[in-house]
């Protein structure tokens, strides 16, 4: 009665039998003393004798309830941000620019599809995509404005042309 989901015990045992160890097996269980439901991460391995027979199992159990709650809150927050920014015309993004002017996007709204013809995931994966989409005649001036804003820790407010893939 440890696992709240009845099939988890069998799944844990099957992994132990197949691989001789289990790493980071996450389950919801009932705390022994209070009966409250918590999230745990289990690690275990079989200890064998000289003939290779299993003598016992040993391992660890970690209460990860706080981590699971934090991860769920983060997912909900990210989903809210996606839903909100989907309603805003244009592109909303969060970008880090280092001292060598390399860009790393941590968020790009879905508006990048309509405006730039690019997928948000592609822009996050390649921090140069939006730069490369700038019209060549506007690129240098935008770099100057962007660098000034970066040094002052201010948002960039300017206009420029882009060239879409299509």
CSV table of N, CA and C in Angstrom, one decimal, residues 3 6-22 25 42 54 57:
chain,number,residue,atom,x,y,z
A,3,UNK,N,2.6,2.5,-2.7
A,3,UNK,CA,2.4,3.3,-4.0
A,3,UNK,C,0.9,3.6,-4.1
A,6,UNK,N,-1.4,1.5,-8.2
A,6,UNK,CA,-1.1,0.1,-7.9
A,6,UNK,C,-0.1,-0.6,-8.8
A,7,UNK,N,0.1,-0.1,-10.0
A,7,UNK,CA,1.0,-0.8,-10.9
A,7,UNK,C,2.5,-0.4,-10.7
A,8,UNK,N,2.7,0.6,-9.9
A,8,UNK,CA,4.1,1.1,-9.7
A,8,UNK,C,5.0,0.1,-9.1
A,9,UNK,N,4.5,-0.6,-8.1
A,9,UNK,CA,5.4,-1.6,-7.4
A,9,UNK,C,5.9,-2.7,-8.4
A,10,UNK,N,5.0,-3.2,-9.2
A,10,UNK,CA,5.3,-4.2,-10.2
A,10,UNK,C,6.3,-3.6,-11.2
A,11,UNK,N,6.1,-2.3,-11.6
A,11,UNK,CA,7.1,-1.7,-12.6
A,11,UNK,C,8.4,-1.6,-12.0
A,12,UNK,N,8.5,-1.2,-10.7
A,12,UNK,CA,9.8,-1.1,-10.0
A,12,UNK,C,10.5,-2.4,-9.9
A,13,UNK,N,9.7,-3.4,-9.5
A,13,UNK,CA,10.3,-4.8,-9.4
A,13,UNK,C,10.8,-5.3,-10.8
A,14,UNK,N,10.0,-5.0,-11.8
A,14,UNK,CA,10.4,-5.5,-13.1
A,14,UNK,C,11.7,-4.8,-13.6
A,15,UNK,N,11.9,-3.5,-13.3
A,15,UNK,CA,13.1,-2.8,-13.7
A,15,UNK,C,14.3,-3.4,-12.9
A,16,UNK,N,14.1,-3.7,-11.6
A,16,UNK,CA,15.1,-4.3,-10.8
A,16,UNK,C,15.6,-5.7,-11.4
A,17,UNK,N,14.6,-6.5,-11.8
A,17,UNK,CA,14.9,-7.8,-12.3
A,17,UNK,C,15.6,-7.7,-13.7
A,18,UNK,N,15.1,-6.8,-14.5
A,18,UNK,CA,15.7,-6.7,-15.9
A,18,UNK,C,17.1,-6.1,-15.9
A,19,UNK,N,17.3,-5.1,-15.1
A,19,UNK,CA,18.5,-4.3,-15.1
A,19,UNK,C,19.4,-4.4,-13.9
A,20,UNK,N,18.9,-5.0,-12.9
A,20,UNK,CA,19.7,-5.1,-11.6
A,20,UNK,C,19.8,-3.8,-10.8
A,21,UNK,N,19.2,-2.8,-11.4
A,21,UNK,CA,19.2,-1.5,-10.7
A,21,UNK,C,18.0,-0.6,-11.2
A,22,UNK,N,17.7,0.3,-10.4
A,22,UNK,CA,16.7,1.3,-10.8
A,22,UNK,C,17.2,2.7,-10.4
A,25,UNK,N,13.4,6.5,-10.1
A,25,UNK,CA,12.1,6.0,-10.3
A,25,UNK,C,11.1,6.9,-9.5
A,42,UNK,N,13.2,7.0,-6.2
A,42,UNK,CA,13.9,5.8,-5.7
A,42,UNK,C,15.0,5.4,-6.6
A,54,UNK,N,21.0,-13.0,-5.9
A,54,UNK,CA,20.6,-11.8,-5.2
A,54,UNK,C,20.4,-12.2,-3.7
A,57,UNK,N,18.4,-6.2,-1.6
A,57,UNK,CA,18.4,-5.0,-2.4
A,57,UNK,C,18.7,-3.8,-1.5
